[in-house]
Amino acid sequence: MPEFETVRVAVENGIGRLTLNRPDSLNAFSEKMTTEIQTVLKSFSADKGVRCVAITGTGRAFSAGQDLKEISPGRSFADSLKRRYNPIIRQITGMEKPVVALINGVAAGAGMSLALACDFRIMSSGAKLIQAFVKIGLVPDSGSSFFLPRMVGYAKAFEFAALGSEVSAEEAMRLGIVNRVFPDEKFADESEKILTHFANGPTRAYSLIKKALKHSAESSLEESLEYEAYMQEIAGRTEDAREATKAFVEKRPPDFKGK
Ligand code: T3D
């Protein structure tokens, strides 16, 4: 793995860790950072030793979204999204392993979008989510307009997007935007347990779960039933499924290898 300027990267115990590392600007996405994120996610995707990906931020923020100091007059917003952000969102949703957002602090604009694209969100009790786009006259991007109404319904999605209001961890949990909230002092330890669980789980089943749930968004019940049968045929033939069935009969915990 090459050296990076704007992110920190580590792979240990099956967990690929990507830490956004521009704390002075609340981990705002610079051009360099989005390039580096793409490189890291590509590497995690190809690395069989990575069975779970964790994305978090250094300091008091997850990410404050696009670096506003890098927006120059005349620059194309569409080009920036298509070239920099959209590939990241596709990399996360297409990653054949769980991607967990550890929302350690504020996640605003595209920082919130990136968190919404992940499969599992763990939020620190003091953190907040902000659809900050509207405050600078922009609209939700990087997947927010897709993910948010599916998570919370049109009314709340419109409220958050149009008012740019802060969503507390408590409200995010109540609305089902995040999966877990932990007090700030327990955030690291409790998150670690969840990452370890995913890193030791049936990786191929996780990947097929992602595919099936994504597929359902655009399918009828009939199509979903067919697709489930197809996915299950693949899952049922994995080493992990065989091992888990055997473990059940032998009354012991399964030893998943991610195969
Ligand atoms: O073309 C395209 O690429 C389009 C893509 C758009 C995607 C987007 O993400 S648009 C939305 C961009 N993000 C925002 O509008 C959020 C801007 N930031 C804030 O509203 C606030 O900073 C926060 C609510 C996130 C946090 O507020 P607070 O009071 O805790 O911190 P602060 O004092 O505002 O910020 C601390 C420092 O971070 C400060 O730097 P300084 O003055 O100490 O040197 C501030 O300038 C810097 N900072 C915060 N956000 C950004 C940033 N620097 C650059 N870009 C930022 N987005």
CSV table of C-alpha atoms and ligand atoms in Angstrom, one decimal:
chain,number,residue,atom,x,y,z
A,1,MET,CA,0.0,0.0,0.0
A,2,PRO,CA,1.5,3.4,-1.0
A,3,GLU,CA,1.9,6.3,1.5
A,4,PHE,CA,-1.1,8.6,1.8
A,5,GLU,CA,-1.3,12.3,2.7
A,6,THR,CA,-5.0,12.7,3.7
A,7,VAL,CA,-6.0,9.3,5.0
A,8,ARG,CA,-4.6,6.7,7.3
A,9,VAL,CA,-4.8,3.1,6.4
A,10,ALA,CA,-4.4,-0.2,8.3
A,11,VAL,CA,-5.2,-3.8,7.9
A,12,GLU,CA,-5.3,-6.0,10.9
A,13,ASN,CA,-7.3,-9.0,12.1
A,14,GLY,CA,-9.4,-9.0,9.0
A,15,ILE,CA,-10.4,-5.4,9.4
A,16,GLY,CA,-9.4,-2.8,6.8
A,17,ARG,CA,-9.4,0.6,8.4
A,18,LEU,CA,-9.7,3.9,6.4
A,19,THR,CA,-9.4,7.0,8.6
A,20,LEU,CA,-10.1,10.4,7.0
A,21,ASN,CA,-7.2,12.5,8.3
A,22,ARG,CA,-7.5,16.2,7.7
A,23,PRO,CA,-8.7,17.2,11.2
A,24,ASP,CA,-8.0,20.9,10.8
A,25,SER,CA,-10.7,21.1,8.2
A,26,LEU,CA,-13.0,18.5,9.9
A,27,ASN,CA,-11.8,15.9,7.4
A,28,ALA,CA,-13.3,17.8,4.5
A,29,PHE,CA,-12.9,16.0,1.2
A,30,SER,CA,-10.1,17.6,-0.9
A,31,GLU,CA,-9.4,16.5,-4.4
A,32,LYS,CA,-6.4,14.6,-3.0
A,33,MET,CA,-8.5,12.9,-0.4
A,34,THR,CA,-11.2,11.6,-2.7
A,35,THR,CA,-8.4,10.2,-5.0
A,36,GLU,CA,-6.8,8.5,-2.0
A,37,ILE,CA,-10.1,7.1,-0.7
A,38,GLN,CA,-10.7,5.5,-4.1
A,39,THR,CA,-7.3,3.9,-4.1
A,40,VAL,CA,-7.7,2.5,-0.6
A,41,LEU,CA,-11.2,1.1,-1.3
A,42,LYS,CA,-10.0,-0.6,-4.4
A,43,SER,CA,-7.2,-2.2,-2.5
A,44,PHE,CA,-9.5,-3.3,0.3
A,45,SER,CA,-11.9,-4.8,-2.2
A,46,ALA,CA,-9.2,-6.9,-3.8
A,47,ASP,CA,-7.6,-8.0,-0.5
A,48,LYS,CA,-9.0,-11.3,0.7
A,49,GLY,CA,-7.4,-10.6,4.1
A,50,VAL,CA,-9.9,-7.8,4.5
A,51,ARG,CA,-13.3,-9.2,5.6
A,52,CYS,CA,-14.8,-6.0,7.0
A,53,VAL,CA,-14.1,-2.3,6.2
A,54,ALA,CA,-14.3,0.5,8.8
A,55,ILE,CA,-14.4,4.1,7.8
A,56,THR,CA,-14.0,6.9,10.4
A,57,GLY,CA,-12.4,10.3,10.9
A,58,THR,CA,-9.6,11.7,12.9
A,59,GLY,CA,-10.3,14.3,15.6
A,60,ARG,CA,-13.8,15.7,16.3
A,61,ALA,CA,-15.4,15.0,12.9
A,62,PHE,CA,-16.3,12.2,10.6
A,63,SER,CA,-16.2,14.5,7.6
A,64,ALA,CA,-17.6,18.0,6.9
A,65,GLY,CA,-18.1,17.1,3.2
A,66,GLN,CA,-16.6,18.8,0.2
A,67,ASP,CA,-13.7,21.1,1.0
A,68,LEU,CA,-15.3,24.4,0.4
A,69,LYS,CA,-12.0,26.1,0.1
A,70,GLU,CA,-11.3,24.1,-3.0
A,71,ILE,CA,-14.4,25.2,-4.9
A,72,SER,CA,-13.2,27.7,-7.4
A,73,PRO,CA,-15.5,29.8,-9.7
A,74,GLY,CA,-16.3,28.0,-13.0
A,75,ARG,CA,-15.5,24.6,-11.7
A,76,SER,CA,-17.9,21.9,-12.8
A,77,PHE,CA,-19.9,20.4,-9.9
A,78,ALA,CA,-21.2,17.5,-12.1
A,79,ASP,CA,-17.6,16.6,-13.1
A,80,SER,CA,-16.5,16.6,-9.5
A,81,LEU,CA,-19.4,14.3,-8.5
A,82,LYS,CA,-19.0,11.9,-11.4
A,83,ARG,CA,-15.2,11.7,-11.2
A,84,ARG,CA,-14.6,11.9,-7.4
A,85,TYR,CA,-17.7,11.1,-5.3
A,86,ASN,CA,-19.9,8.7,-7.3
A,87,PRO,CA,-17.2,6.2,-7.7
A,88,ILE,CA,-16.6,6.1,-4.0
A,89,ILE,CA,-20.3,5.5,-3.3
A,90,ARG,CA,-20.3,2.7,-5.9
A,91,GLN,CA,-17.2,1.2,-4.4
A,92,ILE,CA,-18.8,1.1,-0.9
A,93,THR,CA,-22.1,-0.4,-2.1
A,94,GLY,CA,-20.4,-2.8,-4.4
A,95,MET,CA,-17.8,-3.9,-1.8
A,96,GLU,CA,-18.2,-7.7,-1.3
A,97,LYS,CA,-17.8,-7.4,2.5
A,98,PRO,CA,-19.5,-5.3,5.1
A,99,VAL,CA,-18.5,-1.6,5.2
A,100,VAL,CA,-19.1,0.0,8.6
A,101,ALA,CA,-19.2,3.8,9.2
A,102,LEU,CA,-17.9,4.7,12.6
A,103,ILE,CA,-19.4,8.2,12.9
A,104,ASN,CA,-17.1,9.6,15.6
A,105,GLY,CA,-18.3,13.2,15.1
A,106,VAL,CA,-20.1,15.5,12.8
A,107,ALA,CA,-20.9,14.1,9.3
A,108,ALA,CA,-22.1,16.9,7.0
A,109,GLY,CA,-22.8,17.1,3.3
A,110,ALA,CA,-21.1,14.4,1.3
A,111,GLY,CA,-19.6,13.2,4.6
A,112,MET,CA,-23.1,12.2,5.6
A,113,SER,CA,-23.8,10.7,2.2
A,114,LEU,CA,-20.7,8.5,2.5
A,115,ALA,CA,-21.9,7.3,5.9
A,116,LEU,CA,-25.4,6.6,4.5
A,117,ALA,CA,-23.8,4.5,1.7
A,118,CYS,CA,-22.2,2.1,4.2
A,119,ASP,CA,-23.9,-1.1,5.3
A,120,PHE,CA,-23.8,-0.4,9.0
A,121,ARG,CA,-23.6,2.9,11.0
A,122,ILE,CA,-22.3,3.2,14.5
A,123,MET,CA,-22.6,6.7,15.9
A,124,SER,CA,-21.0,8.4,18.9
A,125,SER,CA,-23.7,10.0,21.2
A,126,GLY,CA,-22.2,13.4,20.7
A,127,ALA,CA,-22.0,13.2,16.9
A,128,LYS,CA,-24.5,14.8,14.5
A,129,LEU,CA,-25.6,14.4,10.9
A,130,ILE,CA,-26.2,17.4,8.7
A,131,GLN,CA,-27.5,17.6,5.1
A,132,ALA,CA,-25.5,20.7,4.9
A,133,PHE,CA,-25.9,21.1,1.1
A,134,VAL,CA,-28.8,23.5,1.2
A,135,LYS,CA,-27.0,25.9,3.5
A,136,ILE,CA,-24.6,26.7,0.6
A,137,GLY,CA,-27.4,26.6,-2.0
A,138,LEU,CA,-26.7,23.0,-3.1
A,139,VAL,CA,-28.8,19.9,-3.3
A,140,PRO,CA,-28.1,16.4,-1.7
A,141,ASP,CA,-25.5,14.5,-3.7
A,142,SER,CA,-23.2,11.4,-3.4
A,143,GLY,CA,-26.3,9.2,-2.9
A,144,SER,CA,-28.1,11.2,-0.1
A,145,SER,CA,-31.2,11.7,-2.3
A,146,PHE,CA,-31.3,7.9,-2.9
A,147,PHE,CA,-30.5,6.6,0.6
A,148,LEU,CA,-32.3,9.1,2.9
A,149,PRO,CA,-35.9,8.8,1.7
A,150,ARG,CA,-35.5,5.1,1.6
A,151,MET,CA,-34.4,5.2,5.3
A,152,VAL,CA,-36.7,7.8,6.7
A,153,GLY,CA,-39.5,8.4,4.2
A,154,TYR,CA,-40.1,11.5,2.0
A,155,ALA,CA,-41.3,13.8,4.8
A,156,LYS,CA,-38.2,13.5,7.0
A,157,ALA,CA,-35.8,13.4,4.1
A,158,PHE,CA,-37.3,16.6,2.7
A,159,GLU,CA,-37.1,18.2,6.2
A,160,PHE,CA,-33.4,17.3,6.6
A,161,ALA,CA,-32.5,18.2,3.1
A,162,ALA,CA,-34.4,21.5,2.9
A,163,LEU,CA,-33.7,22.8,6.4
A,164,GLY,CA,-30.2,21.5,6.7
A,165,SER,CA,-31.0,20.8,10.3
A,166,GLU,CA,-28.8,18.9,12.6
A,167,VAL,CA,-29.8,15.3,13.3
A,168,SER,CA,-28.7,14.1,16.8
A,169,ALA,CA,-27.5,10.6,17.4
A,170,GLU,CA,-30.6,10.0,19.4
A,171,GLU,CA,-32.9,11.0,16.6
A,172,ALA,CA,-30.8,9.2,14.0
A,173,MET,CA,-31.2,6.0,16.1
A,174,ARG,CA,-35.0,6.6,16.5
A,175,LEU,CA,-35.4,7.1,12.8
A,176,GLY,CA,-33.4,4.0,11.8
A,177,ILE,CA,-30.6,6.0,10.1
A,178,VAL,CA,-28.0,4.4,12.3
A,179,ASN,CA,-27.7,0.9,13.8
A,180,ARG,CA,-26.0,1.6,17.1
A,181,VAL,CA,-25.3,4.7,19.3
A,182,PHE,CA,-22.7,4.5,22.0
A,183,PRO,CA,-21.6,7.1,24.6
A,184,ASP,CA,-18.5,8.8,23.4
A,185,GLU,CA,-16.3,7.1,26.0
A,186,LYS,CA,-17.5,3.6,25.0
A,187,PHE,CA,-17.6,4.3,21.2
A,188,ALA,CA,-14.2,2.9,20.3
A,189,ASP,CA,-14.5,-0.3,22.4
A,190,GLU,CA,-18.1,-1.1,21.4
A,191,SER,CA,-17.4,-0.4,17.7
A,192,GLU,CA,-14.4,-2.7,17.9
A,193,LYS,CA,-16.6,-5.6,19.0
A,194,ILE,CA,-18.9,-5.1,16.0
A,195,LEU,CA,-16.0,-4.9,13.5
A,196,THR,CA,-14.5,-8.0,15.0
A,197,HIS,CA,-17.9,-9.8,14.7
A,198,PHE,CA,-18.1,-8.9,11.0
A,199,ALA,CA,-14.4,-9.7,10.3
A,200,ASN,CA,-14.9,-13.2,11.7
A,201,GLY,CA,-18.3,-13.8,10.0
A,202,PRO,CA,-19.4,-15.6,6.8
A,203,THR,CA,-18.0,-13.0,4.3
A,204,ARG,CA,-19.5,-14.4,1.2
A,205,ALA,CA,-23.0,-14.6,2.9
A,206,TYR,CA,-22.6,-10.9,3.8
A,207,SER,CA,-21.7,-10.1,0.2
A,208,LEU,CA,-24.8,-12.0,-1.1
A,209,ILE,CA,-27.0,-10.3,1.6
A,210,LYS,CA,-25.8,-6.9,0.2
A,211,LYS,CA,-26.6,-8.0,-3.4
A,212,ALA,CA,-30.1,-9.3,-2.5
A,213,LEU,CA,-31.1,-6.2,-0.5
A,214,LYS,CA,-29.9,-3.9,-3.3
A,215,HIS,CA,-31.7,-6.1,-5.8
A,216,SER,CA,-35.0,-5.9,-3.8
A,217,ALA,CA,-35.1,-2.1,-4.2
A,218,GLU,CA,-36.0,-2.5,-7.9
A,219,SER,CA,-37.8,-5.8,-7.8
A,220,SER,CA,-41.3,-7.3,-7.4
A,221,LEU,CA,-41.9,-10.1,-4.9
A,222,GLU,CA,-41.7,-12.6,-7.7
A,223,GLU,CA,-38.4,-11.3,-8.9
A,224,SER,CA,-37.1,-11.3,-5.3
A,225,LEU,CA,-38.2,-14.9,-4.7
A,226,GLU,CA,-36.3,-15.9,-7.8
A,227,TYR,CA,-33.2,-13.9,-6.9
A,228,GLU,CA,-33.2,-15.3,-3.3
A,229,ALA,CA,-33.2,-18.8,-4.6
A,230,TYR,CA,-30.3,-17.9,-6.9
A,231,MET,CA,-28.3,-16.2,-4.0
A,232,GLN,CA,-29.1,-19.1,-1.6
A,233,GLU,CA,-27.7,-21.6,-4.1
A,234,ILE,CA,-24.4,-19.7,-4.1
A,235,ALA,CA,-24.4,-19.2,-0.3
A,236,GLY,CA,-25.3,-22.8,0.4
A,237,ARG,CA,-22.3,-24.0,-1.5
A,238,THR,CA,-19.7,-21.9,0.4
A,239,GLU,CA,-17.3,-23.5,2.8
A,240,ASP,CA,-18.6,-21.3,5.6
A,241,ALA,CA,-22.2,-22.5,5.1
A,242,ARG,CA,-21.0,-26.1,5.3
A,243,GLU,CA,-18.9,-25.4,8.4
A,244,ALA,CA,-21.8,-23.7,10.2
A,245,THR,CA,-24.2,-26.5,9.5
A,246,LYS,CA,-21.7,-29.0,10.8
A,247,ALA,CA,-20.9,-26.8,13.8
A,248,PHE,CA,-24.6,-26.6,14.6
A,249,VAL,CA,-24.9,-30.4,14.6
A,250,GLU,CA,-21.8,-30.7,16.7
A,251,LYS,CA,-23.1,-28.1,19.1
A,252,ARG,CA,-20.1,-25.7,18.8
A,253,PRO,CA,-19.6,-22.2,17.4
A,254,PRO,CA,-18.7,-22.1,13.7
A,255,ASP,CA,-15.3,-21.1,12.6
A,256,PHE,CA,-15.9,-18.9,9.6
A,257,LYS,CA,-13.0,-18.4,7.1
A,258,GLY,CA,-14.7,-16.1,4.7
A,259,LYS,CA,-14.8,-18.7,2.0
B,1,T3D,O1,-18.6,20.0,-6.7
B,1,T3D,C1,-18.6,19.3,-5.7
B,1,T3D,O2,-17.6,18.7,-5.3
B,1,T3D,C2,-19.9,19.2,-5.0
B,1,T3D,C3,-19.9,18.3,-3.8
B,1,T3D,C4,-20.6,18.7,-2.7
B,1,T3D,C5,-20.6,17.9,-1.6
B,1,T3D,C6,-20.7,18.6,-0.3
B,1,T3D,O3,-20.3,18.0,0.7
B,1,T3D,S1,-21.4,20.1,-0.2
B,1,T3D,C7,-21.5,20.4,1.6
B,1,T3D,C8,-20.1,20.9,2.1
B,1,T3D,N1,-20.0,21.0,3.5
B,1,T3D,C9,-20.6,22.0,4.2
B,1,T3D,O4,-21.2,22.9,3.7
B,1,T3D,C10,-20.3,22.0,5.7
B,1,T3D,C11,-19.4,23.1,6.1
B,1,T3D,N2,-19.1,23.1,7.5
B,1,T3D,C12,-19.9,23.4,8.5
B,1,T3D,O5,-21.1,23.7,8.3
B,1,T3D,C13,-19.4,23.4,9.9
B,1,T3D,O6,-18.0,23.4,9.8
B,1,T3D,C14,-19.8,22.1,10.7
B,1,T3D,C15,-21.3,22.2,11.0
B,1,T3D,C16,-19.6,20.8,9.9
B,1,T3D,C17,-19.1,22.1,12.0
B,1,T3D,O7,-19.2,23.3,12.6
B,1,T3D,P1,-18.2,23.7,13.8
B,1,T3D,O8,-18.7,25.0,14.4
B,1,T3D,O9,-18.1,22.6,14.8
B,1,T3D,O10,-16.7,23.9,13.2
B,1,T3D,P2,-16.2,25.1,12.3
B,1,T3D,O11,-15.6,26.1,13.2
B,1,T3D,O12,-17.2,25.5,11.3
B,1,T3D,O13,-15.0,24.4,11.4
B,1,T3D,C18,-13.8,24.0,12.0
B,1,T3D,C19,-12.7,24.2,11.0
B,1,T3D,O14,-13.0,23.3,9.9
B,1,T3D,C20,-12.8,25.6,10.3
B,1,T3D,O15,-11.4,26.0,10.0
B,1,T3D,P3,-10.7,27.2,10.7
B,1,T3D,O16,-11.5,28.4,10.6
B,1,T3D,O17,-10.5,26.6,12.2
B,1,T3D,O18,-9.4,27.2,10.0
B,1,T3D,C21,-13.6,25.5,9.1
B,1,T3D,O19,-13.3,26.4,8.1
B,1,T3D,C22,-13.1,24.1,8.7
B,1,T3D,N3,-14.2,23.4,7.8
B,1,T3D,C23,-15.3,22.9,8.2
B,1,T3D,N4,-16.0,22.4,7.2
B,1,T3D,C24,-15.2,22.6,6.1
B,1,T3D,C25,-14.0,23.2,6.5
B,1,T3D,N5,-13.1,23.6,5.6
B,1,T3D,C26,-13.3,23.3,4.3
B,1,T3D,N6,-14.4,22.7,3.9
B,1,T3D,C27,-15.4,22.3,4.7
B,1,T3D,N7,-16.5,21.7,4.3
